[in-house]
Amino acid sequence: MSTPENELYPLALLMDELKHEDVANRVNAMSKIETIARALGAERTKTELLPFLTDVTQDDEDEVFSVLAEKLALFPKLLPSQADIPDLLPVCEILASMEEPIVRDNAIASLNTIAESMTDAQLTSSFVEMLDRLSNGDWFSNRVAACGLYKSVLLKLEPTEMRKNLLNLYLKLVQDEAPMVRRAAATNLPHLIDLLATTLNGTAQPDHVDWEILSAMFTSLTGDDQDSVKFLSIDVLIAILEFFTASHDASHGEELLGSAVKLIEDESWRVRYMAADRFEKIARNFDAAQVRALVPHFVALTKDNEAEVRKAVAKQLPGFALLLKDQALIISDLLPFVDELSDDPAEVVRSALASEIAGLAPILGKDATTTYLLPIYTQMLKDEFPEVRLNIISKLNIVNGVIGSTKLSNELLPSIKQLADDKQWRVRLAIIEYIPLLSEQLGVQFFDKELGLLCMSWLWDSVYSIREAAVNNLEKLSEIFGATWAKEEILSRILHADQHDATGADVPNMNNFVYRITALFALTKLIPNLTTEIVVEDILPFVNKLAKDQVPNIRFNVAKAYLVIAQMLTKTGAEVVQAQVLPNLAVLEADADVDVRFFANKSINEVKKLIAA
């Protein structure tokens, strides 16, 4: 049975460790606070530990406070009953009022978690009282903390005078003299509006909340003299638009359209950037006529003086075009400026456009894509900036699905071939990953004529990632075109690449480690897609030869390859496994290199299981 002294030990130990000179030790001690609470029990946690933690908040380092603020979220389940949860609020309030952002943010997060465990009565009394104190606090940090806590109580209050008072209190925070407080209020306001919108359920009208208060908040933010506050009004606008969309109330549409246009044309580039970055979200909450009215303002953003604004609006092209639902309008009003963006002096703008322009193809259809977009794709595939080329290549499958691979290949194949030798290896990698899709749709004859030698050349690339991708590419191609094609077009070139290739270019020979290991990887990948005859007559002799290679790395990969061969041959040619595979693995199992022995032993065990099965 434990003694009273032993019962006091956890708390005494914590107190002692929190007096340690080293901050790291004190942080470590505080991280054990949940364990200490469980050792003390619920009653002593309430009567002894919480008062002690309140005292700790008077004098320590931010690192310790940060851990404590985070751990307090766990305490509702460590107290005697739900009635005791409000006892956590004082220590949380102290931590939430601190100037250090990480301490304050952790405390706010914990308070919101604690609020989930509180009854409605506790929230509308203890929590609201704390919220009122913070909202009217003398220090900006109190008021910043308050901004993050309204979401925990707002929906718990029916649309009564108390909710109205809370919203008016929040309006004061939106209009606070300290920019940091206004920023915090603006950041949290969209979530509050979203919460209010959930109470509407798409049927009730928004008389549950005083629109005049929300309007005053929004107006205050759009007129703020600090850019860092004003640009946050874009997200507030979106939340308000979605609020009225949820209530099926279009009566404020023109008013909000005017507000949106005002922000889009704001003199501050940061506000224009935020409007450009959220353009689709803004537009989707207006009706068709209002969306069309936004076209000139979208175009104006594509001509903005700031590259970041042009970059942001370029990413909105497919989404906004889809909302327009008018192909003629897209072609006449948007595409000319898309063409201009494709030749923008800023690389980041061209790169952003390249990542999104393919999304216009399904919207425009086959003919318009061929006429208007293909020339832009061709131009951007020749861009001097690698990321532009990479972004175009990575989305070509979307265009392919619209206009067909034949048309696409005829227009873009010269550019694709040129990019196959691009000095940026990531561009070459993107081309390789696109080849199987293109090849499947073009057919075997076209592939052999235009792309066959290209795919083989990647096997000998100087970059390992390209060689690896080339091996995977050949595996996919063998699945598409079959075993006979793989033997004629791939195996013959790999097994005899040390003699020559059809292009006359130099390739690694059998004396080159890169050739031997890459050839082994490629052949191993191909095995599941080949016939037994091809594996026995063509691949097994090559692997047997490499089993005696001087490089251990090759020998242990040979051991792995034997297992793949055995997995195939045990179905139809188990005698070959017994006659060639197992004896060669036995030799490798006695190899001087430990890694070779390991993989050989592993393969032998697996092969024996296959034979037994």
XYZ file of N, CA and C in Angstrom, residues 378-587:
630
model
N 2.275 24.649 -78.063
C 3.523 24.492 -78.812
C 4.527 25.563 -78.430
N 4.041 26.777 -78.305
C 4.915 27.884 -77.927
C 5.485 27.684 -76.525
N 4.641 27.239 -75.598
C 5.091 27.101 -74.215
C 5.999 25.887 -74.030
N 5.880 24.895 -74.902
C 6.802 23.754 -74.846
C 8.225 24.148 -75.227
N 8.354 25.312 -75.836
C 9.674 25.812 -76.222
C 10.178 26.883 -75.263
N 9.439 27.099 -74.187
C 9.819 28.139 -73.228
C 11.204 27.851 -72.642
N 11.953 28.913 -72.393
C 13.303 28.734 -71.859
C 13.297 28.324 -70.394
N 12.188 28.508 -69.721
C 12.091 28.191 -68.301
C 11.616 26.747 -68.136
N 12.419 25.859 -67.516
C 12.076 24.434 -67.446
C 10.711 24.145 -66.823
N 10.342 24.908 -65.800
C 9.085 24.603 -65.118
C 7.878 24.848 -66.007
N 7.985 25.807 -66.915
C 6.895 26.047 -67.863
C 6.701 24.805 -68.733
N 7.795 24.304 -69.283
C 7.716 23.109 -70.126
C 7.193 21.917 -69.336
N 7.684 21.787 -68.119
C 7.279 20.671 -67.265
C 5.785 20.701 -66.970
N 5.253 21.876 -66.674
C 3.829 22.006 -66.348
C 2.937 21.711 -67.544
N 3.391 22.113 -68.729
C 2.619 21.804 -69.935
C 2.582 20.295 -70.175
N 3.741 19.657 -70.071
C 3.839 18.212 -70.329
C 2.977 17.421 -69.351
N 3.009 17.814 -68.099
C 2.321 17.037 -67.061
C 0.804 17.040 -67.223
N 0.264 17.978 -68.006
C -1.197 18.047 -68.178
C -1.651 17.712 -69.597
N -0.728 17.225 -70.423
C -1.091 16.931 -71.811
C -2.158 15.847 -71.928
N -2.259 14.981 -70.921
C -3.265 13.921 -70.995
C -4.684 14.494 -71.032
N -4.880 15.677 -70.426
C -6.202 16.320 -70.460
C -6.532 16.745 -71.882
N -5.556 17.360 -72.537
C -5.745 17.795 -73.925
C -5.926 16.584 -74.834
N -5.161 15.559 -74.568
C -5.234 14.328 -75.345
C -6.644 13.754 -75.334
N -7.297 13.820 -74.177
C -8.649 13.299 -74.065
C -9.675 14.100 -74.845
N -9.346 15.343 -75.175
C -10.283 16.209 -75.893
C -10.090 16.116 -77.399
N -8.851 16.226 -77.875
C -8.623 16.309 -79.325
C -8.097 15.009 -79.922
N -7.741 14.041 -79.070
C -7.237 12.770 -79.576
C -5.735 12.781 -79.743
N -5.134 11.615 -79.584
C -3.681 11.513 -79.575
C -3.064 11.758 -80.945
N -3.800 11.397 -82.027
C -3.228 11.581 -83.362
C -2.984 13.050 -83.653
N -4.006 13.864 -83.400
C -3.869 15.292 -83.641
C -2.815 15.898 -82.724
N -2.852 15.468 -81.469
C -1.895 16.008 -80.509
C -0.465 15.655 -80.902
N -0.263 14.402 -81.304
C 1.095 13.977 -81.648
C 1.606 14.678 -82.898
N 0.728 14.863 -83.869
C 1.149 15.544 -85.094
C 1.600 16.971 -84.824
N 0.909 17.618 -83.877
C 1.220 19.013 -83.577
C 2.412 19.153 -82.630
N 2.474 18.240 -81.649
C 3.430 18.436 -80.559
C 4.605 17.470 -80.556
N 4.573 16.418 -81.411
C 5.635 15.423 -81.367
C 7.032 16.011 -81.570
N 7.226 16.939 -82.509
C 8.560 17.532 -82.641
C 9.049 18.185 -81.348
N 8.128 18.859 -80.645
C 8.504 19.489 -79.371
C 8.809 18.440 -78.315
N 8.021 17.363 -78.310
C 8.236 16.295 -77.329
C 9.598 15.641 -77.548
N 9.941 15.392 -78.809
C 11.248 14.805 -79.111
C 12.381 15.724 -78.658
N 12.188 16.994 -78.867
C 13.210 17.954 -78.452
C 13.379 17.956 -76.943
N 12.245 17.843 -76.231
C 12.292 17.853 -74.767
C 12.893 16.568 -74.202
N 12.911 15.506 -75.006
C 13.482 14.240 -74.541
C 14.958 14.379 -74.212
N 15.608 15.366 -74.817
C 17.027 15.618 -74.557
C 17.234 16.895 -73.750
N 16.162 17.352 -73.097
C 16.254 18.606 -72.337
C 17.330 18.497 -71.251
N 18.027 19.583 -71.022
C 19.106 19.556 -70.035
C 18.580 19.429 -68.606
N 17.302 19.761 -68.397
C 16.700 19.601 -67.074
C 16.132 18.187 -66.955
N 16.669 17.407 -66.010
C 16.272 16.004 -65.939
C 14.806 15.832 -65.544
N 14.238 16.793 -64.821
C 12.822 16.674 -64.449
C 11.909 16.797 -65.672
N 12.337 17.565 -66.648
C 11.578 17.663 -67.896
C 11.632 16.324 -68.627
N 12.807 15.725 -68.706
C 12.924 14.406 -69.346
C 12.065 13.378 -68.613
N 12.049 13.471 -67.278
C 11.258 12.542 -66.473
C 9.766 12.677 -66.778
N 9.295 13.911 -66.915
C 7.882 14.136 -67.222
C 7.509 13.557 -68.589
N 8.403 13.704 -69.551
C 8.160 13.135 -70.880
C 8.051 11.611 -70.800
N 8.951 10.986 -70.059
C 8.931 9.520 -69.922
C 7.605 9.052 -69.342
N 7.130 9.733 -68.305
C 5.895 9.313 -67.646
C 4.672 9.479 -68.546
N 4.790 10.346 -69.551
C 3.681 10.576 -70.466
C 3.666 9.572 -71.626
N 4.796 8.933 -71.909
C 4.946 8.060 -73.073
C 3.948 6.889 -73.099
N 3.743 6.107 -72.013
C 2.824 4.966 -72.108
C 1.418 5.356 -72.559
N 0.896 6.464 -72.017
C -0.442 6.914 -72.414
C -0.468 7.264 -73.892
N 0.528 8.003 -74.334
C 0.602 8.404 -75.732
C 0.757 7.175 -76.638
N 1.595 6.251 -76.238
C 1.873 5.076 -77.059
C 0.643 4.188 -77.211
N -0.099 4.021 -76.138
C -1.285 3.169 -76.185
C -2.288 3.698 -77.207
N -2.383 5.013 -77.307
C -3.367 5.600 -78.205
C -2.836 5.758 -79.634
N -1.531 5.842 -79.784
C -0.962 5.996 -81.117
C -0.829 4.666 -81.844
N -0.632 3.593 -81.092
C -0.457 2.293 -81.726
C 1.005 1.916 -81.888
N 1.247 0.624 -82.099
C 2.594 0.088 -82.090
C 3.429 0.573 -83.274
N 2.833 0.697 -84.458
C 3.614 1.099 -85.624
C 4.135 2.528 -85.480
N 3.232 3.413 -85.052
C 3.654 4.799 -84.870
C 4.724 4.892 -83.786
N 4.523 4.125 -82.704
C 5.496 4.164 -81.611
C 6.879 3.721 -82.087
N 6.936 2.579 -82.794
C 8.228 2.064 -83.258
C 8.935 3.067 -84.166
N 8.142 3.756 -84.952
C 8.727 4.696 -85.910
C 9.226 5.971 -85.241
N 8.428 6.499 -84.306
C 8.706 7.827 -83.774
C 9.339 7.839 -82.381
N 9.023 6.831 -81.563
C 9.410 6.930 -80.156
C 10.248 5.770 -79.646
N 10.364 4.686 -80.413
C 11.056 3.496 -79.926
C 12.488 3.765 -79.498
N 13.280 4.347 -80.394
C 14.684 4.619 -80.090
C 14.829 5.626 -78.960
N 13.875 6.539 -78.897
C 13.892 7.552 -77.837
C 13.774 6.891 -76.468
N 12.852 5.940 -76.353
C 12.648 5.251 -75.068
C 13.881 4.446 -74.661
N 14.552 3.834 -75.646
C 15.742 3.061 -75.328
C 16.890 3.970 -74.885
N 16.981 5.148 -75.489
C 18.096 6.045 -75.153
C 18.049 6.497 -73.703
N 16.839 6.558 -73.129
C 16.726 6.993 -71.729
C 17.354 5.976 -70.765
N 17.485 4.734 -71.190
C 18.087 3.716 -70.316
C 19.526 4.058 -69.953
N 20.173 4.825 -70.798
C 21.589 5.114 -70.571
C 21.809 6.564 -70.135
N 20.743 7.178 -69.620
C 20.852 8.569 -69.164
C 21.832 8.676 -67.993
N 22.418 9.838 -67.839
C 23.390 10.038 -66.757
C 22.732 10.166 -65.389
N 21.427 10.407 -65.352
C 20.700 10.581 -64.086
C 19.983 9.285 -63.733
N 20.193 8.807 -62.503
C 19.605 7.525 -62.101
C 18.076 7.555 -62.166
N 17.464 8.662 -61.737
C 15.997 8.736 -61.744
C 15.431 8.570 -63.135
N 16.158 9.063 -64.142
C 15.705 8.899 -65.526
C 15.837 7.429 -65.940
N 16.946 6.800 -65.582
C 17.124 5.378 -65.939
C 16.045 4.520 -65.271
N 15.765 4.814 -64.019
C 14.737 4.068 -63.299
C 13.371 4.248 -63.958
N 13.041 5.495 -64.312
C 11.765 5.762 -64.985
C 11.712 5.092 -66.344
N 12.843 5.055 -67.042
C 12.895 4.406 -68.357
C 12.616 2.914 -68.242
N 13.150 2.275 -67.197
C 12.896 0.854 -66.953
C 11.399 0.620 -66.708
N 10.791 1.455 -65.866
C 9.353 1.323 -65.589
C 8.533 1.585 -66.844
N 9.010 2.504 -67.655
C 8.333 2.822 -68.912
C 8.320 1.609 -69.840
N 9.446 0.918 -69.946
C 9.514 -0.265 -70.808
C 8.593 -1.369 -70.296
N 8.493 -1.492 -68.985
C 7.586 -2.492 -68.421
C 6.146 -2.211 -68.859
N 5.726 -0.935 -68.778
C 4.360 -0.569 -69.166
C 4.134 -0.783 -70.666
N 5.155 -0.467 -71.451
C 5.031 -0.650 -72.897
C 4.905 -2.124 -73.260
N 5.621 -2.975 -72.558
C 5.516 -4.416 -72.834
C 4.128 -4.941 -72.477
N 3.498 -4.350 -71.469
C 2.123 -4.723 -71.135
C 1.165 -4.316 -72.255
N 1.444 -3.160 -72.853
C 0.562 -2.629 -73.895
C 0.728 -3.387 -75.202
N 1.983 -3.607 -75.638
C 2.254 -4.134 -76.978
C 2.508 -5.636 -77.012
N 2.742 -6.291 -75.851
C 2.845 -7.740 -75.818
C 4.267 -8.282 -75.843
N 4.385 -9.590 -75.614
C 5.678 -10.255 -75.441
C 6.499 -10.289 -76.731
N 5.838 -10.533 -77.859
C 6.588 -10.610 -79.125
C 7.238 -9.270 -79.445
N 6.468 -8.219 -79.275
C 7.022 -6.881 -79.515
C 8.174 -6.609 -78.557
N 8.005 -6.992 -77.283
C 9.049 -6.732 -76.284
C 10.348 -7.433 -76.675
N 10.236 -8.660 -77.198
C 11.446 -9.381 -77.599
C 12.133 -8.708 -78.786
N 11.330 -8.316 -79.770
C 11.908 -7.763 -80.994
C 12.444 -6.346 -80.811
N 11.726 -5.534 -80.034
C 12.067 -4.115 -79.955
C 12.870 -3.730 -78.709
N 12.722 -4.506 -77.642
C 13.414 -4.126 -76.401
C 14.574 -5.071 -76.111
N 14.272 -6.385 -76.027
C 15.322 -7.336 -75.641
C 16.494 -7.304 -76.606
N 16.194 -7.269 -77.887
C 17.279 -7.299 -78.869
C 18.184 -6.083 -78.724
N 17.595 -4.947 -78.402
C 18.387 -3.723 -78.265
C 19.168 -3.701 -76.951
N 18.564 -4.239 -75.887
C 19.278 -4.260 -74.598
C 20.428 -5.264 -74.643
N 20.151 -6.459 -75.145
C 21.163 -7.518 -75.118
C 22.309 -7.255 -76.078
N 22.068 -6.400 -77.076
C 23.116 -6.121 -78.061
C 23.472 -4.647 -78.112
N 23.090 -3.905 -77.074
C 23.375 -2.470 -77.074
C 24.858 -2.183 -76.972
N 25.625 -3.175 -76.501
C 27.068 -2.943 -76.386
C 27.748 -2.988 -77.761
N 27.011 -3.418 -78.775
C 27.594 -3.466 -80.121
C 27.323 -2.162 -80.876
N 26.076 -1.731 -80.900
C 25.724 -0.488 -81.597
C 24.273 -0.183 -81.284
N 23.826 1.015 -81.679
C 22.400 1.270 -81.705
C 22.056 1.873 -83.054
N 20.760 1.889 -83.382
C 20.339 2.258 -84.731
C 20.593 3.724 -85.048
N 20.764 4.538 -84.041
C 20.998 5.958 -84.288
C 22.464 6.232 -84.554
N 23.299 5.260 -84.280
C 24.730 5.459 -84.459
C 25.376 6.132 -83.279
N 24.571 6.414 -82.229
C 25.134 7.091 -81.054
C 25.868 6.088 -80.187
N 26.846 6.577 -79.458
C 27.576 5.708 -78.537
C 26.699 5.357 -77.354
N 26.730 4.118 -76.952
C 26.005 3.667 -75.762
C 26.979 2.887 -74.903
N 26.669 2.705 -73.618
C 27.566 1.940 -72.752
C 27.713 0.503 -73.243
N 28.880 -0.057 -73.040
C 29.076 -1.461 -73.424
C 29.156 -2.317 -72.169
N 29.400 -3.607 -72.389
C 29.379 -4.548 -71.271
C 30.446 -4.257 -70.226
N 31.427 -3.472 -70.552
C 32.450 -3.109 -69.570
C 31.999 -1.980 -68.647
N 30.831 -1.426 -68.954
C 30.316 -0.300 -68.192
C 29.329 -0.792 -67.141
N 29.596 -0.453 -65.890
C 28.723 -0.899 -64.795
C 27.289 -0.418 -64.988
N 27.114 0.833 -65.421
C 25.779 1.399 -65.594
C 24.978 0.568 -66.591
N 25.622 0.169 -67.684
C 24.917 -0.647 -68.665
C 24.482 -1.976 -68.054
N 25.389 -2.647 -67.404
C 25.073 -3.985 -66.887
C 23.945 -3.939 -65.858
N 24.015 -2.993 -64.915
C 23.003 -2.942 -63.862
C 21.662 -2.486 -64.416
N 21.689 -1.514 -65.346
C 20.433 -1.032 -65.927
C 19.792 -2.114 -66.792
N 20.600 -2.806 -67.567
C 20.078 -3.902 -68.386
C 19.441 -4.973 -67.506
N 20.091 -5.278 -66.373
C 19.548 -6.282 -65.450
C 18.202 -5.822 -64.885
N 18.133 -4.555 -64.462
C 16.877 -4.020 -63.930
C 15.766 -4.092 -64.976
N 16.094 -3.682 -66.208
C 15.094 -3.654 -67.272
C 14.576 -5.057 -67.583
N 15.477 -6.001 -67.728
C 15.067 -7.366 -68.060
C 14.246 -7.990 -66.938
N 14.632 -7.715 -65.700
C 13.880 -8.246 -64.560
C 12.459 -7.715 -64.556
N 12.292 -6.422 -64.873
C 10.960 -5.814 -64.917
C 10.100 -6.405 -66.033
N 10.750 -6.794 -67.123
C 10.014 -7.300 -68.284
C 9.517 -8.727 -68.100
N 10.163 -9.507 -67.247
C 9.903 -10.949 -67.137
C 8.418 -11.291 -66.995
N 7.652 -10.646 -66.115
C 6.240 -11.045 -65.963
C 5.408 -10.878 -67.230
N 5.862 -10.030 -68.173
C 5.085 -9.779 -69.389
C 5.584 -10.596 -70.581
N 6.551 -11.515 -70.351
C 7.128 -12.304 -71.442
C 6.660 -13.754 -71.376
N 6.974 -14.506 -72.408
C 6.650 -15.945 -72.425
C 7.793 -16.734 -71.784
N 7.492 -17.956 -71.394
C 8.503 -18.836 -70.808
C 9.682 -19.039 -71.764
N 9.358 -19.202 -73.039
C 10.401 -19.440 -74.030
C 11.370 -18.269 -74.104
N 10.842 -17.042 -74.089
C 11.706 -15.863 -74.187
C 12.585 -15.750 -72.946
N 11.997 -16.019 -71.784
C 12.759 -15.915 -70.533
C 13.904 -16.921 -70.521
N 13.608 -18.182 -70.940
C 14.620 -19.246 -70.895
C 15.698 -19.023 -71.952
N 15.315 -18.630 -73.144
C 16.270 -18.543 -74.249
C 17.039 -17.217 -74.287
N 16.426 -16.149 -73.839
C 17.064 -14.835 -73.991
C 17.533 -14.221 -72.676
N 16.688 -14.259 -71.661
C 17.012 -13.528 -70.427
C 17.876 -14.363 -69.489
N 17.535 -15.643 -69.298
C 18.275 -16.464 -68.329
C 19.765 -16.553 -68.654
N 20.186 -16.755 -69.904
C 21.630 -16.792 -70.196
C 22.335 -15.487 -69.822
N 21.668 -14.354 -70.063
C 22.259 -13.055 -69.722
C 22.416 -12.923 -68.205
N 21.397 -13.354 -67.462
C 21.453 -13.272 -65.998
C 22.529 -14.220 -65.455
N 22.607 -15.430 -66.040
C 23.634 -16.380 -65.612
C 25.037 -15.802 -65.781
N 25.236 -15.078 -66.856
C 26.537 -14.459 -67.111
C 26.856 -13.413 -66.059
N 25.816 -12.612 -65.689
C 26.030 -11.567 -64.681
C 26.203 -12.125 -63.272
N 25.828 -13.388 -63.068
C 26.000 -14.001 -61.748
C 27.472 -14.093 -61.365
N 28.356 -14.019 -62.372
C 29.802 -14.082 -62.112
C 30.454 -12.700 -62.179
N 29.617 -11.658 -62.187
C 30.146 -10.289 -62.309
C 31.054 -9.947 -61.131
N 32.020 -9.086 -61.386
C 32.981 -8.706 -60.344
C 32.382 -7.745 -59.317
N 31.267 -7.089 -59.667
C 30.680 -6.071 -58.784
C 29.615 -6.719 -57.890
N 29.780 -6.670 -56.561
C 28.800 -7.291 -55.660
C 27.378 -6.751 -55.849
N 27.278 -5.470 -56.138
C 25.961 -4.862 -56.328
C 25.190 -5.545 -57.449
N 25.878 -5.915 -58.487
C 25.231 -6.621 -59.600
C 24.885 -8.046 -59.184
N 25.775 -8.702 -58.460
C 25.523 -10.099 -58.085
C 24.310 -10.223 -57.161
N 24.163 -9.305 -56.215
C 22.992 -9.486 -55.342
C 21.695 -9.080 -56.057
N 21.789 -8.236 -57.078
C 20.599 -7.974 -57.892
C 20.286 -9.149 -58.806
N 21.314 -9.901 -59.196
C 21.099 -11.152 -59.927
C 20.325 -12.133 -59.044
N 20.693 -12.202 -57.771
C 19.971 -13.079 -56.841
C 18.490 -12.711 -56.778
N 18.211 -11.423 -56.785
C 16.811 -10.984 -56.796
C 16.141 -11.362 -58.115
N 16.867 -11.205 -59.220
C 16.305 -11.518 -60.534
C 15.970 -13.005 -60.650
N 16.805 -13.853 -60.071
C 16.532 -15.300 -60.124
C 15.182 -15.620 -59.477
N 14.843 -14.908 -58.414
C 13.566 -15.166 -57.761
C 12.408 -14.797 -58.698
N 12.531 -13.671 -59.404
C 11.485 -13.271 -60.348
C 11.361 -14.294 -61.473
N 12.500 -14.775 -61.949
C 12.488 -15.812 -62.996
C 11.803 -17.079 -62.473
N 12.147 -17.473 -61.253
C 11.568 -18.689 -60.673
C 10.061 -18.553 -60.480
N 9.621 -17.375 -60.073
C 8.181 -17.148 -59.877
C 7.400 -17.377 -61.159
N 8.034 -17.094 -62.294
C 7.360 -17.336 -63.567
C 7.513 -18.789 -64.033
N 8.735 -19.316 -63.936
C 9.013 -20.630 -64.521
C 8.441 -21.785 -63.717
N 8.237 -21.613 -62.424
C 7.688 -22.728 -61.644
C 6.280 -23.094 -62.098
N 5.632 -22.201 -62.829
C 4.280 -22.510 -63.315
C 4.327 -23.453 -64.523
N 5.391 -23.290 -65.350
C 5.431 -24.082 -66.592
C 6.759 -24.799 -66.824
N 7.839 -24.323 -66.194
C 9.145 -24.914 -66.475
C 9.986 -25.083 -65.234
N 9.446 -25.810 -64.258
C 10.131 -25.957 -62.975
C 11.475 -26.666 -63.115
N 11.624 -27.489 -64.161
C 12.893 -28.205 -64.324
C 14.037 -27.233 -64.612
N 13.751 -26.140 -65.278
C 14.789 -25.140 -65.537
C 15.222 -24.496 -64.224
N 14.273 -24.298 -63.350
C 14.594 -23.730 -62.034
C 15.529 -24.665 -61.280
N 15.226 -25.939 -61.311
C 16.053 -26.924 -60.619
C 17.440 -27.029 -61.258
N 17.491 -26.937 -62.594
C 18.752 -27.173 -63.306
C 19.663 -25.960 -63.327
N 19.086 -24.744 -63.373
C 19.932 -23.558 -63.541
C 19.806 -22.550 -62.396
N 18.585 -22.250 -62.002
C 18.384 -21.161 -61.026
C 18.941 -21.537 -59.663
N 18.513 -22.682 -59.116
C 18.960 -23.064 -57.772
C 20.471 -23.291 -57.686
N 21.100 -23.972 -58.653
C 22.560 -24.134 -58.580
C 23.301 -22.790 -58.579
N 22.867 -21.857 -59.406
C 23.527 -20.551 -59.447
C 23.296 -19.759 -58.150
N 22.100 -19.901 -57.583
C 21.833 -19.253 -56.302
C 22.692 -19.867 -55.198
N 22.931 -21.170 -55.292
C 23.777 -21.836 -54.298
C 25.201 -21.291 -54.349
N 25.682 -21.008 -55.549
C 27.020 -20.414 -55.692
C 27.036 -19.026 -55.065
